[in-house]
Coordinates of C-alpha atoms and ligand atoms in Angstrom, one line a residue:
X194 CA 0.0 0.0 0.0
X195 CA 1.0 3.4 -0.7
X196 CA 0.5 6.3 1.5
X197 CA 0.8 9.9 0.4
X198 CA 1.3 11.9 3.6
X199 CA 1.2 15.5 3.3
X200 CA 2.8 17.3 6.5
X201 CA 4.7 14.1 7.5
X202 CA 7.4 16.1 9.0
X203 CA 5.6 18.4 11.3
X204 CA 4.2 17.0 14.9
X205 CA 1.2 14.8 13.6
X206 CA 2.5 13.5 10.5
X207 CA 5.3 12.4 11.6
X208 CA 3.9 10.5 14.7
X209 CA 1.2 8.9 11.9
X210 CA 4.4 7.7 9.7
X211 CA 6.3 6.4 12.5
X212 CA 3.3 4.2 13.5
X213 CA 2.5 3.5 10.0
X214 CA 5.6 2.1 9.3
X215 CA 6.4 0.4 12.4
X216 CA 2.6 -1.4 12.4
X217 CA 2.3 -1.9 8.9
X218 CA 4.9 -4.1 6.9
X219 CA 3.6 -3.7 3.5
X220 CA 3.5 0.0 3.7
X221 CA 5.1 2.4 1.9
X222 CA 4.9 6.2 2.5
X223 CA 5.9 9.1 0.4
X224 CA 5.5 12.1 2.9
X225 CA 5.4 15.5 1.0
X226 CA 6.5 18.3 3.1
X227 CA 7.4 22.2 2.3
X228 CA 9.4 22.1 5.2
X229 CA 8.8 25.1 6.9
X230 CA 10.0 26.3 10.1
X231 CA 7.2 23.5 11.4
X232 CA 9.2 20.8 9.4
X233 CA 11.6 18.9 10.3
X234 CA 13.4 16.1 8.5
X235 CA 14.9 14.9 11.9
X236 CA 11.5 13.5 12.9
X237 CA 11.7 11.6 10.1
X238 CA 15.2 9.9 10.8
X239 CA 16.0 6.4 10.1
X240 CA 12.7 5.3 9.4
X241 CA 12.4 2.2 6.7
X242 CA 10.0 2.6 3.6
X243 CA 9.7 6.3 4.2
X244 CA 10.3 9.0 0.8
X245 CA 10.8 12.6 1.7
X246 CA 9.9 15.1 -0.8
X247 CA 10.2 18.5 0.0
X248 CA 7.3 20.6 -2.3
X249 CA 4.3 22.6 -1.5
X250 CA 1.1 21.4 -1.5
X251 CA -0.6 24.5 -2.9
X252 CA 1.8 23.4 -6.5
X253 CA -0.3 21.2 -8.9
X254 CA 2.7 20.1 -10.8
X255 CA 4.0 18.6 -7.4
X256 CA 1.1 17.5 -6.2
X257 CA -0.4 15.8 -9.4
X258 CA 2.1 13.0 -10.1
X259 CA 2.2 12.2 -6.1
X260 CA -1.4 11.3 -5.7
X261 CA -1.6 9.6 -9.1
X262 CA 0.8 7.1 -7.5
X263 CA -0.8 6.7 -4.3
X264 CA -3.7 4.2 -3.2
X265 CA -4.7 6.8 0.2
X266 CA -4.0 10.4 0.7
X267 CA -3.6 11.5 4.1
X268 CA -3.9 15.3 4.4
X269 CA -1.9 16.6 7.4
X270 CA 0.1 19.3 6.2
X271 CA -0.8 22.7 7.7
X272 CA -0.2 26.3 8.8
X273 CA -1.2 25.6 12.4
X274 CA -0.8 27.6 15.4
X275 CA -3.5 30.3 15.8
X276 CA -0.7 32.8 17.5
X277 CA 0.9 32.8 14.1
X278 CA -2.1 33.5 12.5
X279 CA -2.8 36.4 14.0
X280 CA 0.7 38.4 13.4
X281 CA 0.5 37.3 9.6
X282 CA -2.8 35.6 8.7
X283 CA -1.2 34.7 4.3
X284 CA 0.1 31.6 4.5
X285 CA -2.9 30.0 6.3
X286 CA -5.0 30.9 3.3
X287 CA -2.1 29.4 0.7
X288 CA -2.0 26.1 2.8
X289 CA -4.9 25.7 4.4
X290 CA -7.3 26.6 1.3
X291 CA -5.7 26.6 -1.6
X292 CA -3.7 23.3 -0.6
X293 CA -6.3 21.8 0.0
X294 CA -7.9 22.4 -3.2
X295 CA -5.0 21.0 -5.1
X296 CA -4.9 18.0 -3.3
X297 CA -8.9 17.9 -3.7
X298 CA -8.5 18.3 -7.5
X299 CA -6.0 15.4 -7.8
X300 CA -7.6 13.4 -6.0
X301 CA -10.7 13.4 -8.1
X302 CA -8.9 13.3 -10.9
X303 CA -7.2 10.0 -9.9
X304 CA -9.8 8.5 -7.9
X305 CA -7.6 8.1 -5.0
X306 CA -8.8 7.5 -1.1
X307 CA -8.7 10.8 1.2
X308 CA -8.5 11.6 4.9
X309 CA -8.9 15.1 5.7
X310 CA -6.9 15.8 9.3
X311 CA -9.0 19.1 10.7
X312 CA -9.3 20.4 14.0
X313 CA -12.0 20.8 17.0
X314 CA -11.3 24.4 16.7
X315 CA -13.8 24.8 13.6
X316 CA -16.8 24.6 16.0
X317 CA -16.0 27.9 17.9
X318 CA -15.6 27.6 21.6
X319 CA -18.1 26.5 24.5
X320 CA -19.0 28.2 27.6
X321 CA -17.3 26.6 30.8
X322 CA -20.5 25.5 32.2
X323 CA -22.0 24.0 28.6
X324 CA -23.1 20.6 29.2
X325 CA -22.9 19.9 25.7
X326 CA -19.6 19.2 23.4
X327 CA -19.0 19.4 19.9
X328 CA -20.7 16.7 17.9
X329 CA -20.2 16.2 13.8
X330 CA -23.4 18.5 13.6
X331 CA -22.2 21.3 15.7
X332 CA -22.5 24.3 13.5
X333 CA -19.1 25.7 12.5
X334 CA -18.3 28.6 14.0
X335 CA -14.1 29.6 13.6
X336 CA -12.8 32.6 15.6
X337 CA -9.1 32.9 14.5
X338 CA -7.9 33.1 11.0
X339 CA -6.2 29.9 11.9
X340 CA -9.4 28.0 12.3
X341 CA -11.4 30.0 9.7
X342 CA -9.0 28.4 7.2
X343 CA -9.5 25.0 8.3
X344 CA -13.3 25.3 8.5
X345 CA -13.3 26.2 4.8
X346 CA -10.8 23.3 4.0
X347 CA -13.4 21.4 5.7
X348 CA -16.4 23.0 3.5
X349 CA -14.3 22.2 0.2
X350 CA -13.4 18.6 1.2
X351 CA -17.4 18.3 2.0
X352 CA -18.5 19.9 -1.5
X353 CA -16.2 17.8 -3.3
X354 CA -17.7 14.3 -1.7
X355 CA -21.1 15.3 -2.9
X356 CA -20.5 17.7 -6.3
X357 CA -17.7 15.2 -7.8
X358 CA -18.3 12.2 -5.3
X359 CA -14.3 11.5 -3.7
X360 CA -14.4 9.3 -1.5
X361 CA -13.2 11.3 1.5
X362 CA -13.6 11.3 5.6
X363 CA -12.9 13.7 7.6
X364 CA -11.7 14.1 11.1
X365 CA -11.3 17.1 14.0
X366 CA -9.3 16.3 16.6
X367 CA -8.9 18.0 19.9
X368 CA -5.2 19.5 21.2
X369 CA -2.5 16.6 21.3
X370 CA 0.6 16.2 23.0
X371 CA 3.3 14.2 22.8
X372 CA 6.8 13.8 21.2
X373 CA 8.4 16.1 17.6
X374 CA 5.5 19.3 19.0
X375 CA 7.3 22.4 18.1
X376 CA 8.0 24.3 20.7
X377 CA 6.0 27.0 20.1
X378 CA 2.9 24.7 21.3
X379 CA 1.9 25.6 24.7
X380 CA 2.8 22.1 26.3
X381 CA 6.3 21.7 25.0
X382 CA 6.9 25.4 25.2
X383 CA 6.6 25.1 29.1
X384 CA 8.6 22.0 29.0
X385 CA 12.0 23.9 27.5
X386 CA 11.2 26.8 28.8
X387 CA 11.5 25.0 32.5
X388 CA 14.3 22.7 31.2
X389 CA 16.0 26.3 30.5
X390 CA 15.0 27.7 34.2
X391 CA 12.2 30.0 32.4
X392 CA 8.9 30.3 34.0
X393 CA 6.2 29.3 32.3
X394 CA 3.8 31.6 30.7
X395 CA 0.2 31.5 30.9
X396 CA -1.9 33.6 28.8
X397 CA -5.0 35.7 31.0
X398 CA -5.6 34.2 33.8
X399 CA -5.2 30.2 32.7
X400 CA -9.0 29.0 32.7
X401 CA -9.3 28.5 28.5
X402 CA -10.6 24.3 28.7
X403 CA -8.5 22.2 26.0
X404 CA -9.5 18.6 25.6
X405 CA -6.1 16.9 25.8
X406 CA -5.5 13.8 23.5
X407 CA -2.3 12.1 23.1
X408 CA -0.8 12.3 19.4
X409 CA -0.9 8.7 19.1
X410 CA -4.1 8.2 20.0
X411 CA -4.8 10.4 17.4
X412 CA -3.2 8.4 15.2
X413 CA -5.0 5.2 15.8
X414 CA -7.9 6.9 15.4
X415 CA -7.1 8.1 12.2
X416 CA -6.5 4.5 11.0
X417 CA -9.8 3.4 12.2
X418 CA -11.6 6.0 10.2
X419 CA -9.5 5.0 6.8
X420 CA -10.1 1.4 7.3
X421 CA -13.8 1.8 9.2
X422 CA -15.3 4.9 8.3
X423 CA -18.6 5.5 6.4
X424 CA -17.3 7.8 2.8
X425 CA -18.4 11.5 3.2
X426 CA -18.9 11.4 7.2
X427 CA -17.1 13.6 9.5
X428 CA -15.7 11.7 12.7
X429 CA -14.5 13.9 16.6
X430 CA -11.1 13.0 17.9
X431 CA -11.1 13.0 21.9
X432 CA -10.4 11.4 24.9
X433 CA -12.4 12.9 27.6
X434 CA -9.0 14.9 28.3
X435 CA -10.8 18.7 29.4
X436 CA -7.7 20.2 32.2
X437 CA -7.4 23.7 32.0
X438 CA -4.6 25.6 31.0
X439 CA -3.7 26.5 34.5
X440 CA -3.9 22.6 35.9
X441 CA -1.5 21.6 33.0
X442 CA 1.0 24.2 34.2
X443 CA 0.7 23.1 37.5
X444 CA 1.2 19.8 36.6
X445 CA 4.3 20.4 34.6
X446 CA 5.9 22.4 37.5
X447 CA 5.0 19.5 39.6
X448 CA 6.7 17.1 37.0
X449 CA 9.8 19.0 37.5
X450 CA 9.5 18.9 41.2
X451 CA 9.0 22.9 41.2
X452 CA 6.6 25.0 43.3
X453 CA 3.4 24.8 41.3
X454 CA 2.8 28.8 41.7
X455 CA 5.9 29.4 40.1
X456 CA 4.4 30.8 36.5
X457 CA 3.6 34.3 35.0
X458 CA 0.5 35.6 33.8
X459 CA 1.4 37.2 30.2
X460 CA -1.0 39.3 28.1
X461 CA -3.9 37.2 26.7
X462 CA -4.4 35.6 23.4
X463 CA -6.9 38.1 20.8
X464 CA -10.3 36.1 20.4
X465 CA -8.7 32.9 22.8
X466 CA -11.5 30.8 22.5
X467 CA -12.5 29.5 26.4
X468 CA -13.2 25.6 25.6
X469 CA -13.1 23.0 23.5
X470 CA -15.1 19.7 24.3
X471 CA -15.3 16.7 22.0
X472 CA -18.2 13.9 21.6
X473 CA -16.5 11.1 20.7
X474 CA -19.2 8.8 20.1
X475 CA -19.7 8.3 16.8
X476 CA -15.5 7.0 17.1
X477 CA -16.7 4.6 19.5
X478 CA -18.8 3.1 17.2
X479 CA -15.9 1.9 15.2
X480 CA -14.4 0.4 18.3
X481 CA -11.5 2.4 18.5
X482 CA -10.4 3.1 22.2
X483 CA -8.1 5.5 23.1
X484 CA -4.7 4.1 25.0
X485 CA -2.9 7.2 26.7
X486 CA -5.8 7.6 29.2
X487 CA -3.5 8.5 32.0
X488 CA -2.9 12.3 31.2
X489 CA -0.4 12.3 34.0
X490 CA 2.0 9.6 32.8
X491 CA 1.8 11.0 29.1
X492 CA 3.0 13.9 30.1
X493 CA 6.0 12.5 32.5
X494 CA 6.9 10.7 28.8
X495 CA 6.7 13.7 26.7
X496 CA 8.8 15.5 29.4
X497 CA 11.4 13.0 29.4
X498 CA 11.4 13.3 25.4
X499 CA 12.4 16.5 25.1
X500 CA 14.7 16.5 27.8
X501 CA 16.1 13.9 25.9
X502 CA 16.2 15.0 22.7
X503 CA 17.1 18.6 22.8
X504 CA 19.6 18.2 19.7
X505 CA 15.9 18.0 17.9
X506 CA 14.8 21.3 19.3
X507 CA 17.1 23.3 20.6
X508 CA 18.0 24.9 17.4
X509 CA 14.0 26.7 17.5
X510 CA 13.9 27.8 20.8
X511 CA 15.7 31.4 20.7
X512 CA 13.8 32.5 17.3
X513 CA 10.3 31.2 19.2
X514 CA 10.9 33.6 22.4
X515 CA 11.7 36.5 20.7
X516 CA 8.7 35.9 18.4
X517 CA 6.7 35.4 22.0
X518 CA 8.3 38.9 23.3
X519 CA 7.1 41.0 20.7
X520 CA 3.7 40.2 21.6
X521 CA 4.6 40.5 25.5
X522 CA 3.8 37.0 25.9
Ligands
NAD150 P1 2.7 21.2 12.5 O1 2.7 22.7 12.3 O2 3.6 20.6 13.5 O3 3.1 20.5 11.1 C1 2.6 21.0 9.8 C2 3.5 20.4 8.7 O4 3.0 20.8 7.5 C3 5.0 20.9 8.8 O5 5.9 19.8 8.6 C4 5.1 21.9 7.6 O6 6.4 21.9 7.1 C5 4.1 21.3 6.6 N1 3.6 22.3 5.7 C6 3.1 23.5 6.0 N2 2.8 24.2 4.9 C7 2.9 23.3 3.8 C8 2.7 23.3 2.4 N3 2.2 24.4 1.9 N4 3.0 22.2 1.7 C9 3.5 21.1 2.3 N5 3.7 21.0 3.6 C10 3.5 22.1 4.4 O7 1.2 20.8 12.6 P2 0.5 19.6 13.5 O8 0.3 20.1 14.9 O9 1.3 18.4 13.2 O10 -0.9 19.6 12.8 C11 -1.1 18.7 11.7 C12 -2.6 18.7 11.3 O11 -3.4 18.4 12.3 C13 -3.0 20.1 10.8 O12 -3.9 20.0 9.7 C14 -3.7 20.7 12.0 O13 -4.7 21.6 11.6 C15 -4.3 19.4 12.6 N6 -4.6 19.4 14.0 C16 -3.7 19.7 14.9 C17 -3.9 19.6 16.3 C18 -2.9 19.8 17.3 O14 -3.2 19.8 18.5 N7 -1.6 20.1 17.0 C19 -5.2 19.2 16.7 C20 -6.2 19.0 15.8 C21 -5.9 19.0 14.4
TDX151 O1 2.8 29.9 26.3 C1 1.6 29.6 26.1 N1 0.8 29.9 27.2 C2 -0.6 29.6 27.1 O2 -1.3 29.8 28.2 C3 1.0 29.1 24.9 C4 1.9 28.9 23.7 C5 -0.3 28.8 24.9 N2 -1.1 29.1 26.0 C6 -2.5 28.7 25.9 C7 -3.3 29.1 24.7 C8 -4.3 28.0 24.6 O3 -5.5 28.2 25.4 O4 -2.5 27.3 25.9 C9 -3.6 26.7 25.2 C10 -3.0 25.8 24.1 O5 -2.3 26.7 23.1 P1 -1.7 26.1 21.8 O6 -0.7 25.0 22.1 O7 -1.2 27.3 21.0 O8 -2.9 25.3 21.1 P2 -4.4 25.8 20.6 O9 -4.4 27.3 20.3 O10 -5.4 25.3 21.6 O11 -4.5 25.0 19.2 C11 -4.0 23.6 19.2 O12 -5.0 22.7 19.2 C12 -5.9 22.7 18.1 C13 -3.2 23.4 17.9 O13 -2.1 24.4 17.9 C14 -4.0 23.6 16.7 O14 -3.2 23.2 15.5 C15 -5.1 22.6 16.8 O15 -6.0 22.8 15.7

């Protein structure tokens, strides 16, 4: 089998072709990645039946031959951290539109299998209180440019399944953790910045809800909905993982053995949606279960990664501060 995997060298993508290969002998994965400052080729190191190519998925004459050789395109690659789309808002609507187009077009063109990788963040955010979470029928409702781009990559990928009949699924997925995050991610941000005797920084006063998930659990998931999932339906990734941003610092200090008051208060993200909340039910129904339930011991791991592997992101970490103190954060 082969697997086109677009973004393969960024956080998620890379977790996915690590698994992919590892689990799955007949595979063979051609990852296309622009390699931007996300990208890395290290978290792609030494891995068997993996093909790097560095190209943009917005380019048609890249993209073209690529899925005409694939039997499955899995659609990962991104522009994805909301902060950076509010300093320059461009390259979210290249990559996260027009990319996905392309790889849309191609893909009816060859009549080739597509998984769309999109985010809880399309629904909007929920009040703490809200006994309801997001369910494949909430109605969208973005608030950063970030998530504005992915709700419309969402809206093509959905048009295309009914106008020209792909056969596509799609999935949004709640916040992950885990190992290869950049570090400009609010999990392994902390982490270096306390491996680096840097308090953390918490934006407002720490009570925004994310629904924690571990990046493979993603993963798994994913897989389920390629080899399970109903063509044209829309599937939630969570694991019941709702901390607030506050507990997960506090946690992290505690994982370091520090004083769990010792964090700043830095100016607040512009439109920081409170909560995110997924219903995972309609996952559940294709029997997938999710395996990283103890938020406490994946974090311990993904601690001990980076500390580990600071050769991977060292190199990042002075450009991402002085990114973070222009906006005071
Ligand atoms: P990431 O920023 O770590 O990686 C994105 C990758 O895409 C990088 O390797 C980058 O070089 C590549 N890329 C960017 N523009 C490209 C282009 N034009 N052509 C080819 N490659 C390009 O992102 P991530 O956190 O791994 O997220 C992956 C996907 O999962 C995204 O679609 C994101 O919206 C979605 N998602 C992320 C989370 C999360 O918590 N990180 C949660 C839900 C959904
Ligand atoms: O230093 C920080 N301090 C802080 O309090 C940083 C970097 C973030 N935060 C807060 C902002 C958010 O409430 O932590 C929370 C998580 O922030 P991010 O890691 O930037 O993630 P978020 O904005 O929630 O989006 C993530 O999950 C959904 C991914 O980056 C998206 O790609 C995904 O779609």
């Amino acid at each position: 089998m082969k697997i086109l995997v677009t973004g393969g060298a960024g956080f998620i993508g890379a977790n996915f072709v690590h698994t992919t290969v590892e689990e799955m002998p007949d595979a063979e994965v051609v990852v296309l990645d622009k390699l931007t400052y996300a990208g890395n080729p290290a978290s792609l190191a030494g891995l068997d039946r993996v093909t790097l190519i560095e190209g943009d998925i917005a380019d048609p004459d890249t993209v073209d031959p690529l899925v005409k050789d694939a039997d499955l395109v899995v659609h990962f690659a991104a522009e994805s951290h909301n902060d950076n789309s509010l300093n320059d808002p461009s390259p979210f609507i290249t990559t996260n539109l027009v990319g996905t187009f392309v790889l849309l077009e191609a893909v009816r063109k060859y009549g080739v299998r597509y998984h769309h990788i999109s985010t809880d963040e399309v629904y909007g955010d929920l009040e703490l209180d809200d006994p309801n979470k997001f369910t494949p029928t909430t109605p969208y409702n973005p608030s950063s440019p970030y998530s504005a781009s992915k709700a419309g990559s969402d809206h093509l990928v959905r048009a295309w399944v009914r106008s020209f009949g792909i056969a596509a699924t799609i999935s949004n997925c709640s916040n992950n953790y885990g190992p290869f995050q950049h570090i400009e991610k609010f999990i392994p941000r902390t982490v270096t910045n306390l491996i680096d005797g840097v308090k953390p920084r918490l934006y407002g006063a720490g009570l925004n809800v994310r629904d924690w998930i571990h990046v493979r659990d993603h993963n798994t998931a994913v897989w389920a909905i390629v080899n399970k999932g109903e063509i044209g339906k829309t599937y939630l990734i969570g694991a019941d993982g709702e901390l607030n941003n506050l507990q997960v610092v506090q946690m992290i200090l505690e994982e370091f053995g520090y004083d769990k008051n010792d964090f700043v208060h830095v100016n607040d993200r512009p439109g920081h949606d409170l909560r995110y909340a997924i219903d995972n039910s309609s996952l559940l129904e294709l029997g997938w279960e999710p395996q990283f339930e103890d938020f406490t011991a994946g974090l311990h791991d993904t601690v001990t990664w980076y500390r580990e592997n600071e050769d991977w992101w060292r190199p990042q970490k002075d450009a991402v501060e002085a990114k973070y103190a222009k906006t005071g954060q």
